[in-house]
CSV table of C-alpha atoms and ligand atoms in Angstrom, one decimal:
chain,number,residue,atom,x,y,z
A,264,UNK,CA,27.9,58.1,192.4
A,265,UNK,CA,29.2,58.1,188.7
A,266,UNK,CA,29.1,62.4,187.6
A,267,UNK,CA,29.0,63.8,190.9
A,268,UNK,CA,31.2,65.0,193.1
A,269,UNK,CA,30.2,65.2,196.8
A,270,UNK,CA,31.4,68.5,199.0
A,271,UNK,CA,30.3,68.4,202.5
A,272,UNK,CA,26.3,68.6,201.6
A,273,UNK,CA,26.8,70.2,198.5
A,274,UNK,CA,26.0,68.4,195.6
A,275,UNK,CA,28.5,69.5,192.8
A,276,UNK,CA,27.3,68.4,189.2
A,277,UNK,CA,29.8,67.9,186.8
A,278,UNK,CA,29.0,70.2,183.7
A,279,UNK,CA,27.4,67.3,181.2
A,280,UNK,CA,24.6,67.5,183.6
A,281,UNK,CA,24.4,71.2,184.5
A,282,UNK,CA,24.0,71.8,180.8
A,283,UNK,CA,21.0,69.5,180.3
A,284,UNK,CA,19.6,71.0,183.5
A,285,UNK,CA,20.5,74.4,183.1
A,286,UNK,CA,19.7,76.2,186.3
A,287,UNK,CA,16.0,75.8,187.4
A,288,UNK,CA,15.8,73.6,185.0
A,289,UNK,CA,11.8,73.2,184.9
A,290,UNK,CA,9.0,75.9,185.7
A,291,UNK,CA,8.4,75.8,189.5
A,292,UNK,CA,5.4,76.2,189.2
A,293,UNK,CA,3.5,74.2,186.8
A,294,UNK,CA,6.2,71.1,186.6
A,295,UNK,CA,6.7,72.3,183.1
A,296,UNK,CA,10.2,70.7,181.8
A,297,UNK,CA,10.6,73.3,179.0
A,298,UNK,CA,11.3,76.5,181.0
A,299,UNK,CA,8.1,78.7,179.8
A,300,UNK,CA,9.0,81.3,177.5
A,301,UNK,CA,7.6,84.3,179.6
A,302,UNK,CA,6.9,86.2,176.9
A,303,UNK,CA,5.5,89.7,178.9
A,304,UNK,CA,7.0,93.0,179.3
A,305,UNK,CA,5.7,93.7,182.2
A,306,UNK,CA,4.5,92.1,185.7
A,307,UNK,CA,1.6,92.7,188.0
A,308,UNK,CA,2.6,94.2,190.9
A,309,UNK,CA,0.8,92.6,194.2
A,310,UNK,CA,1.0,95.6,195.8
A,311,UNK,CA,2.3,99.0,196.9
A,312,UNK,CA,5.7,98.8,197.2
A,313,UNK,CA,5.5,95.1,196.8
A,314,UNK,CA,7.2,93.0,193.4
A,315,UNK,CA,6.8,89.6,192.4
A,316,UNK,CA,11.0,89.9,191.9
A,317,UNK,CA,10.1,91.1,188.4
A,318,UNK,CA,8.9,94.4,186.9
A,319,UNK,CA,9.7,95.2,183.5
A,320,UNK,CA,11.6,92.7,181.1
A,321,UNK,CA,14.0,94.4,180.5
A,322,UNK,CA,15.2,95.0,184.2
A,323,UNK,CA,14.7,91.4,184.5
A,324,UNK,CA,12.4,88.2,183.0
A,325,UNK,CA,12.0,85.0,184.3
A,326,UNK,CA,13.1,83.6,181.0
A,327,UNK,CA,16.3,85.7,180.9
A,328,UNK,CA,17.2,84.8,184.2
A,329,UNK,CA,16.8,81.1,183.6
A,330,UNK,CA,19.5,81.8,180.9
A,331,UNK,CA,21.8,84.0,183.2
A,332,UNK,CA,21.4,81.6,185.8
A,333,UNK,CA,22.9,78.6,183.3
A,334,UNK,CA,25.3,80.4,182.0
A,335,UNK,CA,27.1,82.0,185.2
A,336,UNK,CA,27.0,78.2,186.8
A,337,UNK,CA,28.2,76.4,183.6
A,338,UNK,CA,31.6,79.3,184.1
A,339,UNK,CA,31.4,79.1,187.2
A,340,UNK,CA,30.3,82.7,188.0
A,341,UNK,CA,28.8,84.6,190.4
A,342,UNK,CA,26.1,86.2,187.6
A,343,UNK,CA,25.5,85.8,184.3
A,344,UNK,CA,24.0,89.3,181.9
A,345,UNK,CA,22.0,88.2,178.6
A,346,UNK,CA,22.2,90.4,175.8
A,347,UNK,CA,21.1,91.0,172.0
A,348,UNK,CA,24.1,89.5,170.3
A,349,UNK,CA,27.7,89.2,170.9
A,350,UNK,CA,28.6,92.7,170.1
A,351,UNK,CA,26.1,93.8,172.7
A,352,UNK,CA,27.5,91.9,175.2
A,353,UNK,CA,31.4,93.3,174.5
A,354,UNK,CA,30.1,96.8,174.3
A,355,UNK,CA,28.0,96.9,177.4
A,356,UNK,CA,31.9,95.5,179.2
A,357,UNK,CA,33.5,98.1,177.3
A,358,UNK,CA,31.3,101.1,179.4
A,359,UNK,CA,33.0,99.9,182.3
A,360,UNK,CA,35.8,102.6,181.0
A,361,UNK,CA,36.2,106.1,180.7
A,362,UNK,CA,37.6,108.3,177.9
A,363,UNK,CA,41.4,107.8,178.1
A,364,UNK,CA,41.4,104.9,179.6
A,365,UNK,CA,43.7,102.1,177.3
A,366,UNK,CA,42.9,98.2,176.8
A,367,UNK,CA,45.2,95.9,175.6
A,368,UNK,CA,43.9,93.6,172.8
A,369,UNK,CA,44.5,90.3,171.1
A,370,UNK,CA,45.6,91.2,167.6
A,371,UNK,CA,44.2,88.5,165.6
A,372,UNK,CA,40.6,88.6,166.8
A,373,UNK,CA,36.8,88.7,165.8
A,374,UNK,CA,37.2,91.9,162.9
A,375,UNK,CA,33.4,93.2,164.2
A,376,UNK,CA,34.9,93.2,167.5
A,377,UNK,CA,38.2,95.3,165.7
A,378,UNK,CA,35.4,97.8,164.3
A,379,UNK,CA,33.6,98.1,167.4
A,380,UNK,CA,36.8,99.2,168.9
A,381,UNK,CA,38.3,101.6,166.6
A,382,UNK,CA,35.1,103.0,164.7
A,383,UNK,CA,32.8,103.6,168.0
A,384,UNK,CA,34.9,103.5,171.0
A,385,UNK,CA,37.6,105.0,169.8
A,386,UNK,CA,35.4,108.5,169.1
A,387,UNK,CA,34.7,108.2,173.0
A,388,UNK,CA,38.0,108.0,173.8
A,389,UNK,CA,39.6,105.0,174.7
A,390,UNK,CA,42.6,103.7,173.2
A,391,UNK,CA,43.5,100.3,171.8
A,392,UNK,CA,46.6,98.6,171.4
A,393,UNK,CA,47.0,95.3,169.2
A,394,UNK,CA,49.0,93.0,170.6
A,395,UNK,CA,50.1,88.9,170.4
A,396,UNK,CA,48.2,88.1,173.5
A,397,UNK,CA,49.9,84.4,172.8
A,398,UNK,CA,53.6,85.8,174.3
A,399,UNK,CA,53.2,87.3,177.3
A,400,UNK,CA,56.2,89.6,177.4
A,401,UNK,CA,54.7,91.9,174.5
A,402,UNK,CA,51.2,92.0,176.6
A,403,UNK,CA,53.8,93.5,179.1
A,404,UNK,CA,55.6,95.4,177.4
A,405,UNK,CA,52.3,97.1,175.8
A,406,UNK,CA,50.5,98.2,179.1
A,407,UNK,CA,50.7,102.0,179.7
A,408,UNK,CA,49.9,104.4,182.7
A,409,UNK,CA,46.3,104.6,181.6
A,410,UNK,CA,45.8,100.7,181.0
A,411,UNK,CA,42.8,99.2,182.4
A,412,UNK,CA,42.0,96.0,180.9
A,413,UNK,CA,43.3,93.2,178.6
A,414,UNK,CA,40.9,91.9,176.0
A,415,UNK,CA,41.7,88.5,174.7
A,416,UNK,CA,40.3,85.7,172.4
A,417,UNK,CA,41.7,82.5,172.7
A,418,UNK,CA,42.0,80.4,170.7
A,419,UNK,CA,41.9,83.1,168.1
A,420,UNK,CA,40.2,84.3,165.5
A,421,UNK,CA,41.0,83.3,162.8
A,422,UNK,CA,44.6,82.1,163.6
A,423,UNK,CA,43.7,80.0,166.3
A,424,UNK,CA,47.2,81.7,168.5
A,425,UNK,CA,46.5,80.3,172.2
A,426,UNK,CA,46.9,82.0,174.9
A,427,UNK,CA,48.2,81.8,178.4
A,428,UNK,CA,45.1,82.6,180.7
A,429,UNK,CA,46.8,82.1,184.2
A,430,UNK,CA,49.7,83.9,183.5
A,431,UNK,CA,47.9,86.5,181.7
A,432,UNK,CA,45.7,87.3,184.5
A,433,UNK,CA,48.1,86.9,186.9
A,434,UNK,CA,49.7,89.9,185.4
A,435,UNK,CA,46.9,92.3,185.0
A,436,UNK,CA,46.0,91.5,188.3
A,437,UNK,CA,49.5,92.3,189.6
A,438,UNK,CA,49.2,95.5,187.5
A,439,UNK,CA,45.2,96.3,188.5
A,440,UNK,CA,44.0,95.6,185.1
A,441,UNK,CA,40.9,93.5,184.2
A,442,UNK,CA,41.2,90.5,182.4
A,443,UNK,CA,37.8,89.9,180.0
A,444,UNK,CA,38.2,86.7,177.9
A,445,UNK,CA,36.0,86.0,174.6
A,446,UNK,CA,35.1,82.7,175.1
A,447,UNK,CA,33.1,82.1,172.3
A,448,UNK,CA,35.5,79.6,171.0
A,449,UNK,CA,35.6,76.4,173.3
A,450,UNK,CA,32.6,77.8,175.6
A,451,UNK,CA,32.3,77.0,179.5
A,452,UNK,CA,32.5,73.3,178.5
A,453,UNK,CA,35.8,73.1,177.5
A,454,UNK,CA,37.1,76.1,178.9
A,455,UNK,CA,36.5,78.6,182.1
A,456,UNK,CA,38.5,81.4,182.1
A,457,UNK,CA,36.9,82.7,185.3
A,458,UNK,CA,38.4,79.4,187.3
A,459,UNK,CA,41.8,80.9,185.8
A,460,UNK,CA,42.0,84.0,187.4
A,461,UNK,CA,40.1,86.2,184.6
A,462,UNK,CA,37.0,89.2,185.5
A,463,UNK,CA,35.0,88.9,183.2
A,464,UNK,CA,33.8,86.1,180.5
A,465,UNK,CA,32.2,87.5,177.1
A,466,UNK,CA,30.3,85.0,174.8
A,467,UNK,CA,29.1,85.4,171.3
A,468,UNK,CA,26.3,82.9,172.4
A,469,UNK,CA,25.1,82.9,168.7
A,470,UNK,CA,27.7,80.2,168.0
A,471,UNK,CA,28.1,76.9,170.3
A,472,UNK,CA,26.0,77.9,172.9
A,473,UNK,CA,23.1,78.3,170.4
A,474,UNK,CA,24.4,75.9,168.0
A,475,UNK,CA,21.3,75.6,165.6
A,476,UNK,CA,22.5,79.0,163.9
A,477,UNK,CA,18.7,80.3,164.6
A,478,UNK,CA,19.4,82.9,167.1
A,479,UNK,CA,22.0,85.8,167.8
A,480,UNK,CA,22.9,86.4,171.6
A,481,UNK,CA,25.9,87.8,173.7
A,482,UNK,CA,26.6,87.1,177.1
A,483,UNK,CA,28.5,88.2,180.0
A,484,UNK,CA,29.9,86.4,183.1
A,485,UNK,CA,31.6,87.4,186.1
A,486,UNK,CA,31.9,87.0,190.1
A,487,UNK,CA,32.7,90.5,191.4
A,488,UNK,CA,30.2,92.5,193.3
A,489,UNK,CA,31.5,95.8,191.9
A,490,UNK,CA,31.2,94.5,188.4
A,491,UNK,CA,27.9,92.7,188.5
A,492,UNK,CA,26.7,96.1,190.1
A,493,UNK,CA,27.9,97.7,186.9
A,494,UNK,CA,27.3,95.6,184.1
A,495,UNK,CA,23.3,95.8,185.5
A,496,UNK,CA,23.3,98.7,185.6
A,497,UNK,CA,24.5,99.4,182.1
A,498,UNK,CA,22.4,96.2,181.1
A,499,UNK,CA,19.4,98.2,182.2
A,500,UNK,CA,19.7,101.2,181.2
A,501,UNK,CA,20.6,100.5,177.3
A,502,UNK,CA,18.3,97.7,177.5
A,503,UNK,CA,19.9,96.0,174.6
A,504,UNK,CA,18.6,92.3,176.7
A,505,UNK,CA,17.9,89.2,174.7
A,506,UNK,CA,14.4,88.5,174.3
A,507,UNK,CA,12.3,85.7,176.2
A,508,UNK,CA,12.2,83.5,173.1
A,509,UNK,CA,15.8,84.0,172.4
A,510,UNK,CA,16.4,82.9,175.8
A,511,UNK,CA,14.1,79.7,175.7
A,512,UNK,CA,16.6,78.8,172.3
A,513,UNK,CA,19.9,79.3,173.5
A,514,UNK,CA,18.5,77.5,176.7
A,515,UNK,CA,17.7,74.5,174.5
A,516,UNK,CA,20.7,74.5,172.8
A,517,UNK,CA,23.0,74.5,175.7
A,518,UNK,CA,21.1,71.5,176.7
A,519,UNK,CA,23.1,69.4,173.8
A,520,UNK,CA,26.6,71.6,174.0
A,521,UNK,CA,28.2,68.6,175.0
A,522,UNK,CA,27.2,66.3,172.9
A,523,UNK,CA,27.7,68.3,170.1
A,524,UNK,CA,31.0,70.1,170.7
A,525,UNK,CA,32.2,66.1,171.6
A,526,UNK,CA,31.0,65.2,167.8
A,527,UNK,CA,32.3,68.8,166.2
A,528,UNK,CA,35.8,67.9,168.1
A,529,UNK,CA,36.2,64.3,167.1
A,530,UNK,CA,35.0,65.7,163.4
A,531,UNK,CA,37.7,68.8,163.4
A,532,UNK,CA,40.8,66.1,164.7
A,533,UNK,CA,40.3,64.2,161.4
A,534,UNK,CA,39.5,67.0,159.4
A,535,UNK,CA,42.6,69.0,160.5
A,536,UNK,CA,44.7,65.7,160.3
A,537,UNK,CA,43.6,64.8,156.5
A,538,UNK,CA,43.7,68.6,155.1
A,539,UNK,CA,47.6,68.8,156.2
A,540,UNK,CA,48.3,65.7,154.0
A,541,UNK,CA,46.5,67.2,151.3
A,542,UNK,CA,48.6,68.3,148.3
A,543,UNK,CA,46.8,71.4,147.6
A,544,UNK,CA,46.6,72.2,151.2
A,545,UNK,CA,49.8,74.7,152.8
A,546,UNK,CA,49.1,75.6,156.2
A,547,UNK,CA,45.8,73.8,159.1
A,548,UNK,CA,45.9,75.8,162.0
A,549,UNK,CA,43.8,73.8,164.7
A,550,UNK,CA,44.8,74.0,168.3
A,551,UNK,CA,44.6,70.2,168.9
A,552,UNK,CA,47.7,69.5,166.4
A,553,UNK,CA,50.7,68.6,168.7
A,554,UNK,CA,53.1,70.9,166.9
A,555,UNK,CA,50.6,74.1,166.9
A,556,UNK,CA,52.5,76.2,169.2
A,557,UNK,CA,49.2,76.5,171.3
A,558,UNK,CA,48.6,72.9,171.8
A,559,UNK,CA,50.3,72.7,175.3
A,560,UNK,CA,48.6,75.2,176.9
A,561,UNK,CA,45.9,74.6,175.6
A,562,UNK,CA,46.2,71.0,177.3
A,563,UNK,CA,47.1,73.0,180.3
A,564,UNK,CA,44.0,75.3,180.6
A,565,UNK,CA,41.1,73.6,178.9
A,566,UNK,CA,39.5,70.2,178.8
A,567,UNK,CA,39.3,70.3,174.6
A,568,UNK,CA,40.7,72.3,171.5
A,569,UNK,CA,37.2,72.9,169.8
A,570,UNK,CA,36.2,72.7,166.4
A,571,UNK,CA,37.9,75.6,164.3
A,572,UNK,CA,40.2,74.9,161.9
A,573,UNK,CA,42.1,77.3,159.5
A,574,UNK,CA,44.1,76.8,156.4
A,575,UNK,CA,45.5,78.5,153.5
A,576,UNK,CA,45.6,76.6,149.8
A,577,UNK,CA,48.8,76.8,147.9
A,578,UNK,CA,47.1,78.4,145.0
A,579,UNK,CA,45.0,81.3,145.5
A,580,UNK,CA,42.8,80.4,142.7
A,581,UNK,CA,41.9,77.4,144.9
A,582,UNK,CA,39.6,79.6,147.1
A,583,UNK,CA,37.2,80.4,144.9
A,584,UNK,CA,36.8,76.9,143.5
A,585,UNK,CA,36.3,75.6,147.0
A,586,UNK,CA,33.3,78.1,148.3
A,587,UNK,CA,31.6,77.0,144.6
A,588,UNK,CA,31.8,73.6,144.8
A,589,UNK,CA,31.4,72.5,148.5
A,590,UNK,CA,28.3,71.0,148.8
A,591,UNK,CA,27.4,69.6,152.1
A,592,UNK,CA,29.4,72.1,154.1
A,593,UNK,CA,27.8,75.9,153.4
A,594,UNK,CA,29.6,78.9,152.1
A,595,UNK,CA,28.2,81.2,154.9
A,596,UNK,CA,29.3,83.5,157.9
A,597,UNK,CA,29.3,82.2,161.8
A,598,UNK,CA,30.5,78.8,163.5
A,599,UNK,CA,29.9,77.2,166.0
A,600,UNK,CA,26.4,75.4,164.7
A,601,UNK,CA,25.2,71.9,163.7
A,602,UNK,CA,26.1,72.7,160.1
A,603,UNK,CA,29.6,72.7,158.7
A,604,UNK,CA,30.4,76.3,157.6
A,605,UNK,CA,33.3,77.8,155.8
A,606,UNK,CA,34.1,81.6,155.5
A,607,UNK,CA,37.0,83.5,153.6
A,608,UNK,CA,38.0,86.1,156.0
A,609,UNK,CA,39.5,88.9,154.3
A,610,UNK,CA,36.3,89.6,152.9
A,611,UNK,CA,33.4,88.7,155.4
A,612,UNK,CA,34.7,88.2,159.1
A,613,UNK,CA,37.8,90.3,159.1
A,614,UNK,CA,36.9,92.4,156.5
A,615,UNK,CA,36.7,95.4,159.0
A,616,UNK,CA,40.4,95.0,159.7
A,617,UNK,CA,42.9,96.9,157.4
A,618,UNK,CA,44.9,95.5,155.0
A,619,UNK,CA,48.4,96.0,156.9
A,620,UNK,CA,47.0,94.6,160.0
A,621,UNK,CA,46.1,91.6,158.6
A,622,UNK,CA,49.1,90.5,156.9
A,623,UNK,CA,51.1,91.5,159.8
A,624,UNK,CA,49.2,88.7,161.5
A,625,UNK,CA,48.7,86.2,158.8
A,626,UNK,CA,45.1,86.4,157.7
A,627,UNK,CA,45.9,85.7,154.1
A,628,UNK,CA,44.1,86.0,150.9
A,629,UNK,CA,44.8,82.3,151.0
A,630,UNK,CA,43.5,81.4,153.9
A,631,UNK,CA,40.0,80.0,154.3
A,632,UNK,CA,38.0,79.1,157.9
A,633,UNK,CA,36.1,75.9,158.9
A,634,UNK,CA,33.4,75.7,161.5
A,635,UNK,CA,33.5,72.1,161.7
A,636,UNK,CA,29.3,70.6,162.6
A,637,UNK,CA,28.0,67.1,163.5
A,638,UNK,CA,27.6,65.6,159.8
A,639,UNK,CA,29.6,62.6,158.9
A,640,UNK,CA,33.2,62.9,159.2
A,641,UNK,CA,33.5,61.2,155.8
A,642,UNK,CA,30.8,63.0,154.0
A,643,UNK,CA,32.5,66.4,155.2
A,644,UNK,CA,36.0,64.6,154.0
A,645,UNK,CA,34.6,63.7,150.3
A,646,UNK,CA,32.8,67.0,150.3
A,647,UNK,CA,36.5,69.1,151.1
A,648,UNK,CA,38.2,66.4,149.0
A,649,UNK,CA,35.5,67.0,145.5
A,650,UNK,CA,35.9,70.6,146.3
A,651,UNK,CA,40.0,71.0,146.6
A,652,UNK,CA,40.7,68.5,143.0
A,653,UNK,CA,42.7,69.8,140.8
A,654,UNK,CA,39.5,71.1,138.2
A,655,UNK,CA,41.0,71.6,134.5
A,656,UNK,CA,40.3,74.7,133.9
A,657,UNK,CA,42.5,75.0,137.6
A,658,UNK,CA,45.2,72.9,135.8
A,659,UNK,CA,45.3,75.0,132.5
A,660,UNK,CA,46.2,78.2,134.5
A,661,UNK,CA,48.8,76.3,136.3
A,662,UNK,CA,50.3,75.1,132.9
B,1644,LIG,C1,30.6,86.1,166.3
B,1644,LIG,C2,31.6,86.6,167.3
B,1644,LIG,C3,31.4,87.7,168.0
B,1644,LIG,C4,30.2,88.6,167.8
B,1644,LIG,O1,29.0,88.0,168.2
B,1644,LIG,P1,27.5,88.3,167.5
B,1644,LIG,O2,26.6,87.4,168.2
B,1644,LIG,O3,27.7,88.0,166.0
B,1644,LIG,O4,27.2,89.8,167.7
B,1644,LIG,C5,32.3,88.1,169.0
B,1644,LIG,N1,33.4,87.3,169.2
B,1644,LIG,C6,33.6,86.2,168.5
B,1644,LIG,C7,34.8,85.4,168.8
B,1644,LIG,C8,32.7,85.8,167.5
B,1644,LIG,O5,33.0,84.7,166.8
C-alpha cells in the first residue's frame, strides 16, 4: 500500500500521515476527532493510592501528552516535553549542567537564545564558546576539559550556515558530549536530527509547527532514559508546561506542516532564485541554492531546505524603503507561519548580540530576513519587486 511501509506487524506510517494523525489522534473515549482540549488543573483521584495516570496538569495533561506524543514520533523519539515557548524549552535542556560546565555553540544563531546564554546562564556558571558549527575542525578545536554539550542551529539563524549533523555528533559522542539541535528551522518533516546521531531535539514550536503565528510553544525531544528522567523532572518542577489550549493549536497546526512547508518551499526556491537576479539585491542566502556552501549536506541530511531566505541590499538606504512599502508580506518578528514576514535583524532578532559578534559573522546592517508563507508566489514577487524600485527620492541620494 501507497504511504506505508510494512515491518514485520508493525505498521510504519510515513510522516504526511503521522502529522495529520498526530498520536491518538481522536479522544478515546467519546470518538471525538479534535483531541479535547482538557482544560482542568487537576484530576479526580479514584482512589487511595490509585490515579487515573494524571494528577495535576502540570505533571502531566491529556492534552499535553497528545502533543508530546506527536511530536517525539514525528522525530522519531522516545518522549517528547511541551513547554511555554522556545526559550523555555532551551533553558529547561540547559539545567541538565552544572556551574563550570562548557557548551559549544553555533555562532550565528537565534540572538534570544545568545541572551539566554550569556545574561542568565552565564551568572550560574556555565561557559559558552561561539563557534562555526558549519566546519567541523573549529567545533574540535573549541572543546575543552569541562565541555559537555554542543548546541547547534542548522540551518542558521540568520545566515542560513549548514551544518554537518552526523559528523558532528559523531564527534561529541566520541568525546562524551551531548549533541542538542535547534530544529526550529526545517522541523521533524524535513529534518530529524535524532535519526542522525544527536540527544536531544529543541523546537521553537511557535514557528512551523504552529504555523498560524497564534501561539508561542517550545518543545523538547529525545530517546535516552537518563535524559527523559531529567528533562521531567526539571519540566515538573519549574512548571513552565504549555497550556491545554496551546496544546490543542500547535496540535492542529502540525496537522497541515506538510502541506504548508511543501507550499513555503516551492514559494522560497523562486523567491531566492528571482531576488539574486535583482539589481538592487547583493547577497540571498537560502540553503536550497546549489552554490550555498550548505546545499550538499543539506541534501545529505534532510529531505528539504525550508523556507528562510536572507539577503543584503546593495544600498543601505534600501532597508528602510522595503519594511515601508511591502504590502502583502508583514514587517514583523517570527517565521515560520502562513503569512510572509520580513525582519531586519540587527535590531529585532539579533539585537541581543553585540556589535563585534555580529559582523564577525556577517549579520549586516544590510541584511534583511524573509519567512517565506503560502500566498502567491507572484503576489509575494510583485510585492518584493514594488518594494525594492529604485523610489526618487532613493535615486536623488544616489546622484
Ligand atoms: C524563535 C526561536 C526561538 C525561541 O522561541 P520562542 O518560541 O520565541 O521562545 C529559538 N530558536 C529559534 C531558531 C527560533 O527561531
Amino acid at each position: 500500500m501507497k504511504g506505508m511501509i510494512i515491518i514485520g506487524n508493525v505498521t510504519k506510517k510515513n510522516i504526511e500521515t503521522k502529522v495529520v494523525h498526530g498520536d491518538k489522534g481522536y479522544d478515546p473515549h467519546t470518538g471525538a476527532i479534535s483531541f479535547p482540549i482538557y482544560q482542568s488543573a487537576t484530576f479526580r483521584h479514584p482512589g487511595l493510592n490509585q490515579s487515573t495516570g494524571y494528577d495535576y496538569s502540570r505533571l502531566q495533561n491529556p492534552t499535553r501528552e497528545e502533543l508530546e506524543n506527536t511530536i517525539a514520533s514525528l522525530e522519531n523519539g522516545k518522549r517528547g516535553f511541551a513547554f511555554s515557548s522556545g526559550m523555555a524549552a532551551i533553558s529547561t535542556v540547559l539545567k541538565l549542567f552544572s556551574p563550570g560546565n562548557h557548551v559549544i555553540v553555533s555562532d550565528d544563531m537565534y540572538g534570544g537564545t545568545y541572551r539566554l546564554f550569556e545574561e542568565i546562564y552565564k551568572g550560574y556558571g556555565l561557559n559558552f564558546s561561539y563557534v562555526d558549527t558549519s566546519v567541523v575542525e573549529d567545533v574540535q578545536g573549541a572543546i575543552k576539559e569541562n565541555t559537555v554539550a554542543l548546541f547547534i542551529e542548522s540551518p542558521t539563524n540568520p545566515l542560513m550556515k549548514v551544518s554537518d549533523i552526523k559528523a558532528l555528533s559523531s564527534l561529541s559522542k566520541d568525546r562524551g558530549l551531548l549533541t542538542i539541535v535547534d530544529n526550529t528551522f526545517l522541523t521533524p518533516y524535513y529534518l530529524r536530527p535524532l535519526e542522525l546521531g544527536a540527544d536531544i531535539v529543541v523546537h521553537s514550536g511557535t514557528k512551523y509547527l504552529g504555523g498560524h503565528n497564534d501561539t508561542l510553544a517550545g518543545l523538547v525531544i529525545t530517546s535516552e532514559e537518563g535524559l527523559i528522567d531529567q528533562i521531567q523532572l526539571i519540566q515538573k518542577s519549574e512548571g513552565a508546561v504549555l497550556a491545554p489550549f496551546d496544546c490543542w493549536l500547535i496540535l492542529r497546526g502540525i496537522k497541515t506542516l506538510s502541506v504548508r512547508l511543501n507550499k513555503q518551499q516551492e514559494n522560497a526556491i523562486i523567491i531566492a532564485n528571482w531576488l539574486r537576479k535583482h539589481e538592487a539585491v547583493e547577497t540571498v542566502y537560502y540553503a536550497g541554492l546549489p552554490d550555498h556552501a550548505g546545499y550538499e549536506i543539506s541534501k545529505k541530511q534532510a529531505s528539504g531546505f525550508g523556507a528562510m531566505i536572507s539577503f543584503t541590499v546593495r544600498d543601505v538606504k534600501l532597508v528602510a524603503q522595503v519594511l515601508e512599502k511591502v504590502k502583502i508580506i508583514l514587517f514583523a518578528e517570527s517565521l515560520g507561519g502562513v503569512e510572509s514576514l520580513i525582519t531586519y535583524p540587527i535590531i529585532q532578532t539579533h539585537s541581543a548580540i553585540p556589535e563585534e559578534m555580529r559582523r564577525k559573522i556577517g549579520v549586516t546592517d544590510k541584511l534583511l530576513r524573509l519567512s517565506v508563507g503560502i500566498e502567491s508566489v507572484d503576489d509575494l514577487i510583485m510585492d518584493l519587486d514594488q518594494a525594492l524600485k529604485n523610489e526618487s527620492d532613493y535615486k536623488e541620494v544616489n546622484e
